[in-house]
CSV table of C-alpha atoms in Angstrom, one decimal:
chain,number,residue,atom,x,y,z
A,20,UNK,CA,13.1,30.2,-3.5
A,21,UNK,CA,10.0,28.8,-6.5
A,22,UNK,CA,6.4,30.3,-6.2
A,23,UNK,CA,5.8,26.5,-6.0
A,24,UNK,CA,6.9,25.7,-2.8
A,25,UNK,CA,5.3,28.5,-1.2
A,26,UNK,CA,2.2,28.0,-2.0
A,27,UNK,CA,-0.7,25.6,-1.2
A,28,UNK,CA,-1.7,22.9,-3.7
A,29,UNK,CA,-4.5,20.5,-3.2
A,30,UNK,CA,-3.3,17.0,-3.5
A,31,UNK,CA,-5.2,13.6,-4.0
A,32,UNK,CA,-3.7,10.0,-2.2
A,33,UNK,CA,-5.1,6.8,-3.7
A,34,UNK,CA,-5.3,3.9,-2.0
A,35,UNK,CA,-6.5,0.2,-2.1
A,36,UNK,CA,-10.0,0.1,-1.7
A,37,UNK,CA,-11.2,-0.4,2.3
A,38,UNK,CA,-7.8,1.3,4.0
A,39,UNK,CA,-9.5,5.3,3.4
A,40,UNK,CA,-9.9,5.7,7.0
A,41,UNK,CA,-6.9,4.0,7.6
A,42,UNK,CA,-4.7,6.4,5.3
A,43,UNK,CA,-6.9,9.4,6.4
A,44,UNK,CA,-5.5,8.9,9.8
A,45,UNK,CA,-2.0,7.7,8.9
A,46,UNK,CA,-2.2,11.0,7.2
A,47,UNK,CA,-2.8,13.3,10.3
A,48,UNK,CA,0.0,11.8,11.7
A,49,UNK,CA,2.5,12.8,9.1
A,50,UNK,CA,0.5,16.3,9.5
A,51,UNK,CA,2.5,16.5,12.6
A,52,UNK,CA,5.7,16.1,11.7
A,53,UNK,CA,5.7,19.0,10.0
A,54,UNK,CA,5.5,20.4,13.2
A,55,UNK,CA,6.1,23.3,14.6
A,56,UNK,CA,3.8,25.2,11.9
A,57,UNK,CA,1.3,22.2,10.7
A,58,UNK,CA,0.6,23.0,6.8
A,59,UNK,CA,-0.8,19.6,6.0
A,60,UNK,CA,-4.7,19.7,6.0
A,61,UNK,CA,-6.4,16.0,5.5
A,62,UNK,CA,-9.5,16.7,3.7
A,63,UNK,CA,-12.6,14.5,2.4
A,64,UNK,CA,-11.9,10.8,1.9
A,65,UNK,CA,-13.8,9.0,-1.4
A,66,UNK,CA,-13.8,5.5,-2.5
A,67,UNK,CA,-9.9,4.8,-3.6
A,68,UNK,CA,-8.3,7.8,-1.6
A,69,UNK,CA,-7.8,10.9,0.4
A,70,UNK,CA,-8.1,14.6,-0.6
A,71,UNK,CA,-5.8,16.9,1.6
A,72,UNK,CA,-3.7,20.0,1.0
A,73,UNK,CA,-0.5,21.6,1.9
A,74,UNK,CA,2.8,22.9,0.6
A,75,UNK,CA,5.1,20.9,-1.3
A,76,UNK,CA,7.4,19.7,1.1
A,77,UNK,CA,4.4,18.2,2.8
A,78,UNK,CA,4.0,16.0,-0.4
A,79,UNK,CA,7.5,15.4,0.0
A,80,UNK,CA,6.7,14.0,3.6
A,81,UNK,CA,3.6,11.9,2.7
A,82,UNK,CA,5.9,10.4,0.1
A,83,UNK,CA,8.9,9.9,2.5
A,84,UNK,CA,6.4,8.4,5.6
A,85,UNK,CA,3.2,7.1,4.6
A,86,UNK,CA,2.8,3.2,4.5
A,87,UNK,CA,-0.8,3.2,2.9
A,88,UNK,CA,-0.6,5.5,0.1
A,89,UNK,CA,-0.4,4.3,-3.4
A,90,UNK,CA,1.2,7.8,-4.7
A,91,UNK,CA,0.6,11.6,-3.7
A,92,UNK,CA,-0.6,13.5,-6.9
A,93,UNK,CA,-0.4,17.2,-7.2
A,94,UNK,CA,-4.0,18.8,-8.1
A,95,UNK,CA,-3.1,21.4,-11.6
A,96,UNK,CA,-6.7,22.1,-12.3
A,97,UNK,CA,-10.0,20.9,-12.2
A,98,UNK,CA,-13.4,22.1,-14.1
A,99,UNK,CA,-16.5,20.9,-16.4
A,100,UNK,CA,-15.9,19.1,-20.1
A,101,UNK,CA,-18.3,18.2,-22.4
A,102,UNK,CA,-15.9,16.5,-24.9
A,103,UNK,CA,-12.3,15.9,-25.8
A,104,UNK,CA,-11.3,19.0,-26.8
A,105,UNK,CA,-12.3,20.7,-23.6
A,106,UNK,CA,-9.4,18.6,-22.0
A,107,UNK,CA,-7.3,19.7,-24.6
A,108,UNK,CA,-7.8,23.0,-23.8
A,109,UNK,CA,-7.6,22.7,-20.1
A,110,UNK,CA,-4.6,20.8,-20.6
A,111,UNK,CA,-2.8,23.3,-22.9
A,112,UNK,CA,-3.5,26.2,-20.7
A,113,UNK,CA,-1.1,24.8,-17.6
A,114,UNK,CA,2.1,25.7,-16.9
A,115,UNK,CA,3.9,22.8,-17.5
A,116,UNK,CA,7.5,24.4,-18.3
A,117,UNK,CA,7.5,25.9,-14.7
A,118,UNK,CA,7.6,21.9,-13.3
A,119,UNK,CA,9.7,20.0,-15.5
A,120,UNK,CA,12.3,21.1,-18.6
A,121,UNK,CA,11.1,19.5,-22.2
A,122,UNK,CA,13.7,16.7,-22.1
A,123,UNK,CA,11.5,15.0,-19.5
A,124,UNK,CA,10.1,12.0,-20.7
A,125,UNK,CA,6.2,12.0,-19.8
A,126,UNK,CA,3.4,9.1,-19.4
A,127,UNK,CA,-0.3,10.3,-19.4
A,128,UNK,CA,-2.4,7.8,-17.5
A,129,UNK,CA,-6.6,8.3,-17.4
A,130,UNK,CA,-9.0,6.8,-15.4
A,131,UNK,CA,-12.6,7.1,-15.8
A,132,UNK,CA,-16.0,7.0,-13.4
A,133,UNK,CA,-19.2,7.3,-15.6
A,134,UNK,CA,-17.4,9.2,-18.1
A,135,UNK,CA,-19.8,10.2,-21.3
A,136,UNK,CA,-16.8,9.9,-23.3
A,137,UNK,CA,-16.4,7.2,-25.5
A,138,UNK,CA,-12.7,6.3,-25.4
A,139,UNK,CA,-9.9,6.7,-22.7
A,140,UNK,CA,-7.4,6.6,-25.4
A,141,UNK,CA,-8.3,9.3,-27.5
A,142,UNK,CA,-8.5,11.4,-24.2
A,143,UNK,CA,-5.2,10.4,-23.0
A,144,UNK,CA,-3.6,11.4,-26.4
A,145,UNK,CA,-5.4,14.6,-26.1
A,146,UNK,CA,-3.9,15.2,-23.0
A,147,UNK,CA,-0.3,14.8,-24.4
A,148,UNK,CA,-1.2,16.6,-27.2
A,149,UNK,CA,-2.0,19.7,-25.1
A,150,UNK,CA,1.3,19.1,-23.1
A,151,UNK,CA,3.5,18.7,-26.3
A,152,UNK,CA,2.0,21.7,-27.5
A,153,UNK,CA,2.7,24.0,-24.7
A,154,UNK,CA,6.1,22.7,-25.2
A,155,UNK,CA,6.4,23.3,-28.8
A,156,UNK,CA,4.5,26.7,-29.1
A,157,UNK,CA,7.4,27.9,-26.2
A,158,UNK,CA,10.7,26.2,-27.1
A,159,UNK,CA,10.0,24.4,-30.5
A,160,UNK,CA,10.7,21.4,-29.1
A,161,UNK,CA,8.5,18.6,-27.4
A,162,UNK,CA,9.0,16.3,-24.7
A,163,UNK,CA,9.4,12.5,-25.7
A,164,UNK,CA,6.7,9.7,-24.2
A,165,UNK,CA,8.3,6.9,-22.2
A,166,UNK,CA,5.6,4.3,-21.0
A,167,UNK,CA,8.2,2.4,-18.8
A,168,UNK,CA,10.5,4.6,-16.4
A,169,UNK,CA,8.8,8.1,-17.2
A,170,UNK,CA,10.5,11.2,-15.6
A,171,UNK,CA,7.2,12.6,-15.2
A,172,UNK,CA,3.5,10.9,-14.6
A,173,UNK,CA,0.7,12.6,-15.6
A,174,UNK,CA,-3.0,11.5,-14.3
A,175,UNK,CA,-6.7,12.8,-15.5
A,176,UNK,CA,-9.3,11.7,-14.0
A,177,UNK,CA,-12.9,11.9,-15.4
A,178,UNK,CA,-16.3,11.7,-13.7
A,179,UNK,CA,-19.6,12.3,-15.5
A,180,UNK,CA,-19.1,16.1,-15.4
A,181,UNK,CA,-15.6,17.3,-14.5
A,182,UNK,CA,-11.8,16.9,-15.7
A,183,UNK,CA,-9.0,16.7,-13.1
A,184,UNK,CA,-5.7,17.0,-13.8
A,185,UNK,CA,-2.9,15.6,-11.8
A,186,UNK,CA,1.3,15.7,-11.6
A,187,UNK,CA,2.4,12.8,-9.7
A,188,UNK,CA,5.0,13.7,-7.2
A,189,UNK,CA,5.6,9.4,-6.4
A,190,UNK,CA,7.1,8.5,-9.4
A,191,UNK,CA,7.2,4.6,-9.0
A,192,UNK,CA,3.8,3.6,-7.0
A,193,UNK,CA,4.5,4.5,-3.3
A,194,UNK,CA,4.1,0.3,-2.3
A,195,UNK,CA,7.1,-0.2,-3.9
A,196,UNK,CA,9.6,0.9,-0.8
A,197,UNK,CA,12.7,0.0,-2.5
A,198,UNK,CA,13.9,-3.5,-0.8
A,199,UNK,CA,12.1,-5.8,-2.7
A,200,UNK,CA,14.5,-7.8,-4.9
A,201,UNK,CA,12.9,-11.2,-5.0
A,202,UNK,CA,9.1,-12.0,-4.8
A,203,UNK,CA,7.3,-15.5,-4.0
A,204,UNK,CA,4.3,-15.9,-6.0
A,205,UNK,CA,1.6,-13.5,-5.7
A,206,UNK,CA,3.0,-11.3,-2.5
A,207,UNK,CA,1.0,-8.7,-0.9
A,208,UNK,CA,1.7,-5.4,-2.1
A,209,UNK,CA,3.5,-3.4,0.7
A,210,UNK,CA,0.7,-0.7,1.5
A,211,UNK,CA,-2.0,-3.0,1.9
A,212,UNK,CA,0.3,-4.8,4.4
A,213,UNK,CA,1.1,-1.8,6.2
A,214,UNK,CA,-2.7,-1.0,6.0
A,215,UNK,CA,-3.7,-4.9,7.7
A,216,UNK,CA,-1.1,-4.5,10.6
A,217,UNK,CA,-2.9,-0.8,11.7
A,218,UNK,CA,-6.4,-2.5,10.9
A,219,UNK,CA,-5.5,-4.8,13.6
A,220,UNK,CA,-4.7,-2.6,15.9
A,221,UNK,CA,-1.1,-3.7,15.9
A,222,UNK,CA,1.6,-1.6,17.8
A,223,UNK,CA,5.4,-2.0,18.3
A,224,UNK,CA,5.8,-4.2,20.9
A,225,UNK,CA,2.8,-6.9,20.8
A,226,UNK,CA,3.7,-9.9,19.4
A,227,UNK,CA,3.5,-10.0,15.8
A,228,UNK,CA,3.5,-13.5,14.4
A,229,UNK,CA,2.6,-14.9,11.0
A,230,UNK,CA,2.7,-18.2,10.3
A,231,UNK,CA,2.9,-18.3,6.2
A,232,UNK,CA,4.8,-15.5,5.5
A,233,UNK,CA,5.6,-15.9,2.3
A,234,UNK,CA,8.3,-13.5,1.2
A,235,UNK,CA,7.9,-11.6,4.5
A,236,UNK,CA,6.0,-8.2,3.1
A,237,UNK,CA,4.0,-8.0,6.8
A,238,UNK,CA,6.8,-8.9,8.5
A,239,UNK,CA,9.1,-6.5,7.0
A,240,UNK,CA,6.6,-3.6,7.2
A,241,UNK,CA,6.3,-4.2,11.1
A,242,UNK,CA,9.6,-4.3,11.5
A,243,UNK,CA,10.4,-0.9,9.6
A,244,UNK,CA,7.8,1.2,11.9
A,245,UNK,CA,9.0,-0.8,15.4
A,246,UNK,CA,12.5,0.7,14.2
A,247,UNK,CA,11.1,3.7,12.9
A,248,UNK,CA,12.5,3.5,9.2
A,249,UNK,CA,9.9,5.6,7.1
A,250,UNK,CA,8.2,3.7,4.3
A,251,UNK,CA,9.9,6.0,1.4
A,252,UNK,CA,13.7,6.2,3.0
A,253,UNK,CA,15.1,3.7,0.5
A,254,UNK,CA,14.0,5.0,-3.0
A,255,UNK,CA,13.8,8.4,-5.1
A,256,UNK,CA,10.7,10.0,-6.0
A,257,UNK,CA,9.2,12.0,-9.3
A,258,UNK,CA,9.8,15.6,-7.3
A,259,UNK,CA,13.0,15.3,-7.1
A,260,UNK,CA,12.9,16.4,-10.3
A,261,UNK,CA,10.8,19.3,-10.4
A,262,UNK,CA,12.4,22.4,-11.7
A,263,UNK,CA,13.6,24.5,-8.5
A,264,UNK,CA,13.9,21.4,-6.8
A,265,UNK,CA,15.5,22.2,-3.4
A,266,UNK,CA,17.7,19.3,-2.7
A,267,UNK,CA,19.0,20.5,0.7
A,268,UNK,CA,15.3,21.3,2.0
A,269,UNK,CA,14.9,17.7,1.2
A,270,UNK,CA,17.8,15.8,2.6
A,271,UNK,CA,17.0,18.1,6.3
A,272,UNK,CA,13.6,16.3,5.6
A,273,UNK,CA,14.4,13.2,5.0
A,274,UNK,CA,17.2,13.4,7.9
A,275,UNK,CA,15.2,14.5,10.3
A,276,UNK,CA,13.6,11.1,11.1
A,277,UNK,CA,14.6,9.2,14.5
A,278,UNK,CA,15.2,5.3,14.5
A,279,UNK,CA,13.8,3.7,17.2
A,280,UNK,CA,16.5,1.9,19.7
A,281,UNK,CA,16.6,-1.5,18.5
A,282,UNK,CA,14.9,-4.5,20.2
A,283,UNK,CA,16.5,-6.6,22.4
A,284,UNK,CA,14.6,-9.7,22.7
A,285,UNK,CA,12.3,-10.2,19.3
A,286,UNK,CA,8.4,-9.5,19.0
A,287,UNK,CA,7.9,-10.1,15.2
A,288,UNK,CA,8.2,-13.6,14.2
A,289,UNK,CA,7.6,-15.8,10.8
A,290,UNK,CA,7.2,-19.1,10.1
A,291,UNK,CA,6.6,-20.7,6.3
A,292,UNK,CA,6.0,-23.8,4.9
A,293,UNK,CA,9.0,-23.1,2.2
A,294,UNK,CA,12.5,-23.1,2.7
A,295,UNK,CA,13.4,-20.8,-0.4
A,296,UNK,CA,10.1,-18.6,1.2
A,297,UNK,CA,12.1,-18.5,4.4
A,298,UNK,CA,15.4,-17.4,2.9
A,299,UNK,CA,14.1,-15.0,0.6
A,300,UNK,CA,12.2,-13.3,3.4
A,301,UNK,CA,15.4,-13.3,5.4
A,302,UNK,CA,17.1,-11.6,2.5
A,303,UNK,CA,14.6,-9.1,2.2
A,304,UNK,CA,14.8,-8.0,6.0
A,305,UNK,CA,18.0,-7.6,5.1
A,306,UNK,CA,17.5,-5.2,2.1
A,307,UNK,CA,14.9,-3.2,4.4
A,308,UNK,CA,17.8,-2.2,6.5
A,309,UNK,CA,16.5,-4.4,9.4
A,310,UNK,CA,19.2,-4.9,12.2
A,311,UNK,CA,18.0,-7.2,14.4
A,312,UNK,CA,16.1,-10.2,14.5
A,313,UNK,CA,12.9,-11.5,13.5
A,314,UNK,CA,13.0,-15.0,13.8
A,315,UNK,CA,11.4,-17.3,10.8
A,316,UNK,CA,11.1,-21.1,10.9
A,317,UNK,CA,10.6,-23.7,8.1
A,318,UNK,CA,7.5,-25.4,9.6
A,319,UNK,CA,3.7,-26.2,8.5
A,320,UNK,CA,1.3,-23.8,9.6
A,321,UNK,CA,-1.0,-26.2,11.0
A,322,UNK,CA,2.0,-27.6,13.0
A,323,UNK,CA,3.2,-24.1,14.4
A,324,UNK,CA,3.3,-22.8,18.6
A,325,UNK,CA,3.0,-19.5,19.5
A,326,UNK,CA,6.5,-18.0,19.4
A,327,UNK,CA,7.1,-16.7,22.6
A,328,UNK,CA,5.7,-17.3,26.1
A,329,UNK,CA,3.4,-14.1,25.9
A,330,UNK,CA,0.0,-15.1,27.1
A,331,UNK,CA,-1.4,-12.9,24.2
A,332,UNK,CA,-0.3,-11.9,20.8
A,333,UNK,CA,-1.6,-10.8,17.3
A,334,UNK,CA,-1.2,-13.4,14.4
A,335,UNK,CA,-1.3,-11.7,11.0
A,336,UNK,CA,-1.3,-13.8,7.7
A,337,UNK,CA,-2.5,-14.2,4.2
A,338,UNK,CA,-3.3,-17.7,3.6
A,339,UNK,CA,-2.3,-19.4,0.6
A,340,UNK,CA,-5.4,-20.2,-2.0
A,341,UNK,CA,-6.0,-22.2,-5.0
A,342,UNK,CA,-2.4,-22.4,-6.2
A,343,UNK,CA,-0.5,-21.7,-3.8
A,344,UNK,CA,-1.9,-24.6,-1.0
A,345,UNK,CA,-0.6,-26.9,-3.8
A,346,UNK,CA,2.4,-27.0,-2.3
A,347,UNK,CA,1.2,-28.1,1.1
A,348,UNK,CA,1.6,-32.0,0.3
A,349,UNK,CA,-0.6,-34.8,-0.9
A,350,UNK,CA,-1.3,-34.8,-4.4
A,351,UNK,CA,-3.8,-37.4,-4.8
A,352,UNK,CA,-6.1,-34.9,-2.9
A,353,UNK,CA,-7.7,-32.6,-5.2
A,354,UNK,CA,-7.4,-29.1,-4.2
A,355,UNK,CA,-10.6,-28.5,-2.3
A,356,UNK,CA,-10.2,-31.4,0.0
A,357,UNK,CA,-6.3,-30.1,0.7
A,358,UNK,CA,-7.6,-27.2,1.5
A,359,UNK,CA,-10.3,-28.3,3.6
A,360,UNK,CA,-7.8,-30.4,5.5
A,361,UNK,CA,-5.6,-27.9,5.6
A,362,UNK,CA,-7.6,-25.3,7.4
A,363,UNK,CA,-9.3,-28.2,9.6
A,364,UNK,CA,-6.1,-29.0,11.0
A,365,UNK,CA,-4.8,-25.2,11.4
A,366,UNK,CA,-8.3,-24.1,12.9
A,367,UNK,CA,-8.0,-27.0,15.9
A,368,UNK,CA,-4.0,-25.6,16.3
A,369,UNK,CA,-5.7,-22.5,16.6
A,370,UNK,CA,-8.2,-23.2,19.4
A,371,UNK,CA,-5.2,-25.8,21.0
A,372,UNK,CA,-2.4,-23.5,21.1
A,373,UNK,CA,-3.5,-19.6,20.7
A,374,UNK,CA,-5.9,-19.1,23.6
A,375,UNK,CA,-5.5,-15.6,24.5
A,376,UNK,CA,-5.0,-14.2,20.6
A,377,UNK,CA,-6.4,-12.2,18.1
A,378,UNK,CA,-6.3,-14.1,14.6
A,379,UNK,CA,-6.3,-11.7,11.7
A,380,UNK,CA,-6.5,-13.9,8.9
A,381,UNK,CA,-6.6,-11.9,5.2
A,382,UNK,CA,-8.3,-13.8,2.6
A,383,UNK,CA,-10.2,-13.3,-1.3
A,384,UNK,CA,-12.2,-16.8,0.1
A,385,UNK,CA,-14.8,-15.2,1.9
A,386,UNK,CA,-16.0,-18.8,3.2
A,387,UNK,CA,-13.4,-18.8,5.1
A,388,UNK,CA,-14.8,-18.7,8.8
A,389,UNK,CA,-16.9,-21.9,8.0
A,390,UNK,CA,-13.7,-23.8,6.4
A,391,UNK,CA,-12.1,-22.8,9.8
A,392,UNK,CA,-15.6,-24.0,11.6
A,393,UNK,CA,-14.8,-20.5,13.8
A,394,UNK,CA,-17.1,-17.4,14.4
A,395,UNK,CA,-15.3,-14.2,12.9
A,396,UNK,CA,-15.5,-11.6,15.9
A,397,UNK,CA,-15.4,-8.9,12.6
A,398,UNK,CA,-14.7,-8.8,9.3
A,399,UNK,CA,-13.4,-5.5,7.3
A,400,UNK,CA,-13.6,-5.9,3.7
A,401,UNK,CA,-10.9,-4.7,1.2
A,402,UNK,CA,-9.8,-4.8,-2.2
A,403,UNK,CA,-6.2,-6.2,-3.3
A,404,UNK,CA,-6.3,-5.0,-6.9
A,405,UNK,CA,-9.7,-5.7,-8.2
A,406,UNK,CA,-9.9,-8.7,-5.8
A,407,UNK,CA,-12.5,-8.5,-2.9
A,408,UNK,CA,-11.1,-9.8,0.1
A,409,UNK,CA,-11.9,-9.8,4.1
A,410,UNK,CA,-9.6,-9.0,6.8
A,411,UNK,CA,-11.1,-11.7,9.5
A,412,UNK,CA,-10.7,-12.0,13.4
A,413,UNK,CA,-10.9,-14.3,15.1
A,414,UNK,CA,-10.7,-13.9,18.7
A,415,UNK,CA,-9.1,-17.1,20.5
A,416,UNK,CA,-10.6,-17.7,24.1
A,417,UNK,CA,-9.1,-19.0,26.8
A,418,UNK,CA,-10.9,-22.5,27.5
A,419,UNK,CA,-12.4,-22.8,24.2
A,420,UNK,CA,-10.8,-26.5,23.8
A,421,UNK,CA,-12.2,-27.4,27.1
A,422,UNK,CA,-15.7,-26.1,25.9
A,423,UNK,CA,-15.3,-27.5,22.8
A,424,UNK,CA,-15.0,-31.2,24.6
A,425,UNK,CA,-17.3,-30.8,27.1
A,426,UNK,CA,-19.7,-30.8,24.2
A,427,UNK,CA,-21.8,-34.1,23.8
A,428,UNK,CA,-20.7,-36.0,20.5
A,429,UNK,CA,-23.3,-36.2,17.7
A,430,UNK,CA,-24.3,-39.7,17.2
């Protein structure tokens, strides 16, 4: 057994900005899966991620179960720097050979906040040189660089004074769950969809409806949660290529989750205006291992009705904006007019048919409540990549319409 698997390591789990609190909560839940002895400890939240610590097997668990983290980065060193040579020296000191063999390909990425160094590209090169020179000194060989599909990803982070060096345990970003065969335009990333579900307060058993479901990302995240399928059940991770990887122990962790009994009546529903999208979403659900019915209809969002006879439910959707609204009909109207017409009709549908429901709309259009002529109960800021977005919550009060109808009409 290698010393790496018995010692504690520090980790940083990046996530979409706005989801740090949701990720910390999720990591605490994942920590409990390591019972009886809980070894994963959750530390501080910083913009864009959460610091935690634990055994190497805790990193495996987070990779397998986290729906919100983008990666799990293992911290190798952290210290002050003045220039690129300091960074080279700190990199050269690391025992790379204890983590992976020289035959593995590498990729180095650097991010910086307020760093005085002029060129991140030069800094990236210095880190790569440090790793390659370490191997060359030891075995007269150097690892090759592969920026596309490297075996090992190394991540450097610089702030104004300190340099932190990480080894990525995930490999491909964790939002790539391994099921997505085809995407529509601009799909929502899986970890963002999972974060939105958590923020909305949706729990398995509550009726969930996405009336503009696109390729089905929100539906699939919810269906996997309902089925008890871990986010990473269908993919591989970089840690499987580490030296002394204990595959039997990993298979035991991977095999220890208990799937939930399959629901007999549907509680997750979707619809989309595009028949192609309905088909893609259905295929994606199958690829994601969903063995129960998730009904998806082809229908315009402004025509929808509650999909089951429950008194209330959660509607969570990422309405199309700009380009994507163009598929919705009349080409003689400008996209602004189309947008206004669409949201006016959609708002009427919500008021008339969805009394008692909580409506969550995720959008980069910060003027959405005005378009809908509704007052949001809450708005939570998120970033979809670099794009600032909001999750708007609207509570559809029963009797909304009767009140609207009773108001005197403006002359």
